[in-house]
CSV table of C-alpha atoms in Angstrom, one decimal:
chain,number,residue,atom,x,y,z
A,1,MET,CA,0.0,0.0,0.0
A,2,ARG,CA,1.2,3.5,-0.8
A,3,PHE,CA,0.7,5.1,2.5
A,4,GLY,CA,0.6,8.6,1.1
A,5,THR,CA,-2.5,7.5,-1.0
A,6,TYR,CA,-4.2,6.2,2.1
A,7,TYR,CA,-3.3,9.3,4.2
A,8,ARG,CA,-4.6,11.7,1.5
A,9,TYR,CA,-7.9,9.9,1.3
A,10,GLU,CA,-8.3,9.8,5.1
A,11,LEU,CA,-7.5,13.5,5.3
A,12,LEU,CA,-10.0,14.5,2.6
A,13,ARG,CA,-12.6,12.4,4.2
A,14,ARG,CA,-12.2,14.1,7.5
A,15,LEU,CA,-12.3,17.5,5.7
A,16,GLN,CA,-15.8,16.3,4.5
A,17,ILE,CA,-14.8,16.5,0.8
A,18,PHE,CA,-16.9,13.4,0.0
A,19,ASP,CA,-20.0,14.1,2.1
A,20,LYS,CA,-22.2,15.4,-0.7
A,21,ILE,CA,-21.6,12.7,-3.3
A,22,ASP,CA,-24.7,11.1,-4.5
A,23,LYS,CA,-24.9,7.5,-5.6
A,24,GLY,CA,-25.8,8.6,-9.2
A,25,ASP,CA,-22.8,10.8,-9.6
A,26,LYS,CA,-20.0,10.3,-12.1
A,27,ILE,CA,-16.5,10.7,-10.8
A,28,LEU,CA,-13.1,11.0,-12.5
A,29,ASP,CA,-9.8,10.4,-10.8
A,30,ILE,CA,-6.8,11.9,-12.7
A,31,GLY,CA,-3.5,10.2,-11.8
A,32,GLY,CA,-5.0,8.0,-9.1
A,33,PHE,CA,-2.7,5.0,-9.9
A,34,ASP,CA,-4.6,2.1,-8.2
A,35,GLY,CA,-7.9,3.9,-7.5
A,36,TYR,CA,-7.9,3.6,-3.7
A,37,ALA,CA,-9.8,6.8,-3.1
A,38,LEU,CA,-12.4,5.9,-5.8
A,39,SER,CA,-12.9,2.5,-4.3
A,40,LYS,CA,-14.1,4.1,-1.1
A,41,ILE,CA,-16.7,6.4,-2.8
A,42,ASN,CA,-20.2,5.1,-3.5
A,43,ALA,CA,-21.0,6.4,-7.0
A,44,SER,CA,-22.6,4.9,-10.1
A,45,LYS,CA,-19.7,5.6,-12.5
A,46,LYS,CA,-16.1,5.8,-11.5
A,47,ILE,CA,-13.2,6.3,-14.0
A,48,LEU,CA,-9.5,6.5,-13.3
A,49,ILE,CA,-7.0,7.8,-15.9
A,50,ASP,CA,-3.3,7.3,-15.4
A,51,PRO,CA,-0.5,6.2,-17.8
A,52,GLU,CA,0.6,3.9,-14.9
A,53,ALA,CA,-2.9,2.8,-13.8
A,54,LYS,CA,-2.9,-0.4,-11.9
A,55,LYS,CA,-6.2,-2.3,-11.6
A,56,GLU,CA,-6.9,-3.1,-8.0
A,57,PHE,CA,-10.6,-2.6,-7.3
A,58,ASP,CA,-13.9,-3.6,-8.9
A,59,GLY,CA,-16.4,-1.0,-10.0
A,60,ILE,CA,-13.7,1.3,-11.5
A,61,LEU,CA,-13.0,1.8,-15.2
A,62,TYR,CA,-9.2,2.0,-15.4
A,63,LEU,CA,-7.8,3.9,-18.4
A,64,LYS,CA,-4.1,3.5,-18.9
A,65,LYS,CA,-3.9,6.6,-21.0
A,66,ASP,CA,-2.5,10.1,-21.1
A,67,PHE,CA,-5.0,12.6,-19.7
A,68,PHE,CA,-4.0,15.3,-22.2
A,69,GLU,CA,-4.4,13.0,-25.2
A,70,TYR,CA,-7.5,11.1,-24.2
A,71,ASN,CA,-10.8,12.2,-25.7
A,72,PHE,CA,-13.6,12.0,-23.2
A,73,LYS,CA,-16.0,13.0,-25.9
A,74,LYS,CA,-19.2,14.4,-24.3
A,75,GLN,CA,-18.6,12.9,-20.8
A,76,LYS,CA,-19.0,15.3,-17.9
A,77,PHE,CA,-18.4,14.6,-14.2
A,78,ASN,CA,-19.9,15.7,-10.9
A,79,LEU,CA,-16.6,15.3,-9.1
A,80,ILE,CA,-13.0,15.2,-10.4
A,81,LEU,CA,-10.1,14.2,-8.1
A,82,SER,CA,-6.5,14.9,-9.0
A,83,LEU,CA,-4.3,14.4,-5.9
A,84,ASP,CA,-0.6,15.5,-6.1
A,85,VAL,CA,-0.4,15.4,-9.9
A,86,LEU,CA,0.5,18.9,-11.1
A,87,GLU,CA,4.1,18.6,-9.9
A,88,HIS,CA,4.6,15.6,-12.2
A,89,ILE,CA,3.5,17.0,-15.5
A,90,PRO,CA,5.5,19.1,-18.0
A,91,LYS,CA,5.6,22.9,-17.2
A,92,GLU,CA,4.2,23.7,-20.7
A,93,LYS,CA,1.1,21.7,-19.9
A,94,GLU,CA,0.2,23.1,-16.5
A,95,SER,CA,-2.4,25.6,-17.7
A,96,LYS,CA,-3.9,23.0,-20.0
A,97,TYR,CA,-4.2,20.6,-17.0
A,98,PHE,CA,-6.4,23.1,-15.2
A,99,TYR,CA,-8.4,24.1,-18.2
A,100,LYS,CA,-9.2,20.5,-19.3
A,101,ILE,CA,-10.3,19.6,-15.8
A,102,PHE,CA,-12.6,22.6,-15.7
A,103,THR,CA,-14.2,21.7,-19.1
A,104,LEU,CA,-14.9,18.1,-17.9
A,105,LEU,CA,-17.1,19.3,-15.0
A,106,LYS,CA,-20.8,19.2,-15.1
A,107,LYS,CA,-22.8,22.3,-14.2
A,108,ASP,CA,-22.4,22.7,-10.4
A,109,GLY,CA,-19.7,20.0,-10.5
A,110,MET,CA,-16.5,20.4,-8.5
A,111,ALA,CA,-12.8,19.4,-8.8
A,112,ILE,CA,-10.5,18.7,-5.9
A,113,ILE,CA,-6.8,19.1,-6.6
A,114,THR,CA,-4.0,18.8,-4.1
A,115,ILE,CA,-0.6,20.2,-4.7
A,116,PRO,CA,2.5,20.4,-2.5
A,117,SER,CA,3.6,23.8,-1.4
A,118,LYS,CA,6.9,25.3,-2.5
A,119,ASP,CA,7.5,26.0,1.2
A,120,ILE,CA,6.7,22.4,2.3
A,121,LYS,CA,8.7,21.4,5.4
A,122,ILE,CA,9.5,17.9,6.5
A,123,PHE,CA,11.4,16.6,9.5
A,124,PRO,CA,14.4,16.7,9.3
A,125,ASN,CA,14.1,19.5,6.7
A,126,PHE,CA,17.5,19.0,5.2
A,127,LEU,CA,16.1,15.8,3.6
A,128,ARG,CA,13.3,17.8,1.9
A,129,GLY,CA,15.0,17.7,-1.5
A,130,ARG,CA,15.9,14.0,-1.3
A,131,ILE,CA,12.5,12.9,-0.2
A,132,GLY,CA,10.9,15.2,-2.8
A,133,ARG,CA,12.9,13.4,-5.5
A,134,LYS,CA,11.8,10.0,-4.1
A,135,TRP,CA,8.2,11.3,-4.5
A,136,GLY,CA,9.0,12.0,-8.1
A,137,HIS,CA,9.2,15.8,-7.7
A,138,TYR,CA,12.0,16.4,-10.2
A,139,LYS,CA,10.5,19.4,-11.9
A,140,CYS,CA,9.9,21.3,-8.6
A,141,LEU,CA,9.2,20.6,-5.0
A,142,GLY,CA,5.9,22.4,-5.1
A,143,TYR,CA,4.1,25.7,-5.9
A,144,SER,CA,3.3,29.0,-4.2
A,145,ARG,CA,-0.2,30.3,-3.8
A,146,GLU,CA,0.7,33.1,-6.3
A,147,GLU,CA,2.0,30.6,-8.9
A,148,LEU,CA,-1.2,28.6,-8.6
A,149,LYS,CA,-3.4,31.7,-9.0
A,150,LYS,CA,-1.5,32.7,-12.2
A,151,LEU,CA,-2.0,29.3,-13.7
A,152,LEU,CA,-5.7,29.3,-12.9
A,153,ASN,CA,-6.2,32.8,-14.3
A,154,LYS,CA,-4.2,31.9,-17.4
A,155,SER,CA,-6.6,29.0,-17.8
A,156,ASN,CA,-9.5,31.5,-17.7
A,157,ILE,CA,-10.8,29.9,-14.5
A,158,ARG,CA,-12.3,32.3,-12.0
A,159,ASN,CA,-14.5,30.2,-9.8
A,160,TYR,CA,-12.0,28.6,-7.5
A,161,GLU,CA,-10.8,28.5,-3.9
A,162,ILE,CA,-7.2,27.8,-2.7
A,163,HIS,CA,-6.8,26.4,0.9
A,164,SER,CA,-3.7,25.5,2.7
A,165,CYS,CA,-3.1,22.4,4.9
A,166,SER,CA,0.0,22.1,6.9
A,167,ALA,CA,-0.1,18.3,7.2
A,168,ARG,CA,2.1,18.9,10.2
A,169,TYR,CA,1.8,15.5,11.9
A,170,TYR,CA,2.2,13.6,8.6
A,171,LEU,CA,5.2,15.6,7.4
A,172,ASN,CA,7.0,15.8,10.7
A,173,GLY,CA,6.5,12.0,11.2
A,174,TYR,CA,7.2,10.9,7.7
A,175,LEU,CA,10.4,9.0,8.4
A,176,LEU,CA,8.9,7.4,11.4
A,177,ILE,CA,5.8,6.4,9.4
A,178,LYS,CA,8.0,4.7,6.8
A,179,PHE,CA,9.7,2.8,9.6
A,180,LEU,CA,6.4,1.8,11.2
A,181,GLN,CA,5.1,0.5,7.8
A,182,ILE,CA,7.9,-2.2,7.9
A,183,PHE,CA,7.1,-3.6,11.3
A,184,LEU,CA,3.4,-2.9,12.1
A,185,PRO,CA,0.6,-5.2,10.9
A,186,LYS,CA,-1.3,-3.6,8.0
A,187,ASP,CA,-4.5,-3.0,9.9
A,188,LEU,CA,-2.7,-1.4,12.8
A,189,PHE,CA,-0.6,0.7,10.5
A,190,LYS,CA,-3.7,2.0,8.8
A,191,ARG,CA,-5.2,2.9,12.1
A,192,VAL,CA,-2.0,4.9,12.9
A,193,LEU,CA,-2.3,6.8,9.6
A,194,SER,CA,-6.0,7.5,10.2
A,195,ARG,CA,-5.2,9.1,13.5
A,196,ILE,CA,-2.5,11.2,11.9
A,197,ALA,CA,-4.9,12.3,9.2
A,198,ASN,CA,-7.5,13.1,11.9
A,199,LYS,CA,-5.0,15.3,13.8
A,200,ASP,CA,-4.0,17.1,10.6
A,201,ALA,CA,-7.6,17.7,9.6
A,202,LYS,CA,-8.2,19.6,12.9
A,203,LEU,CA,-5.3,22.0,12.4
A,204,ASN,CA,-5.6,25.5,11.0
A,205,LEU,CA,-5.7,25.0,7.2
A,206,GLU,CA,-4.1,28.3,6.4
A,207,ASN,CA,-0.5,27.2,6.7
A,208,SER,CA,1.7,27.1,3.6
A,209,GLN,CA,4.3,24.6,4.8
A,210,GLY,CA,2.4,21.6,3.6
A,211,TYR,CA,-0.1,21.3,0.8
A,212,TYR,CA,-2.6,23.4,-1.1
A,213,LEU,CA,-6.1,22.1,-1.7
A,214,ILE,CA,-7.9,23.7,-4.7
A,215,ARG,CA,-11.6,23.6,-5.3
A,216,LEU,CA,-12.7,24.3,-8.8
A,217,LYS,CA,-16.4,24.9,-9.3
A,218,ARG,CA,-18.3,24.9,-12.6
């Protein structure tokens, strides 16, 4: 299990991101790899698109395709998830990324996008660059709020909110969490991650030393 994937889902769940999903909704996950988050959501149609998609769960249509090249035709979605993806795509496609997501939303639909902050801090912080590269953050470690606003405005998107989440307990305990994953039984390890996500969800969101959470609304 990618424990970052499990943590992100648990954090978003506690932030009540999934509370208003109806069973008849259509949901798209961009870059969700194995579809863990989608597997926990009760919706009639769930699609995951990722060049490295790995089929793990029933009830999800896995598309091992490039998001930018794939033609969704006339499909529109009530909810779109894209968790920690922007930092992995080419710089020249960043505005297109936001714009295409926006065009795929139904009226009154919403997209949830998480992105690491340029000021992200981890303990010990001198390992931030090394750990960032392990996460695949070769282009950059993250983005500032101003950079994100520029990209969104360049994409002609005006209806959005940018929130901050420090993820303090997760980031400060990252190395310990990796160690615990080796020795703890899976169920116990997941309970530990759930408690960490719960603590982080209760923190003041407006702290730029963790992640940004963007809500796009149609």
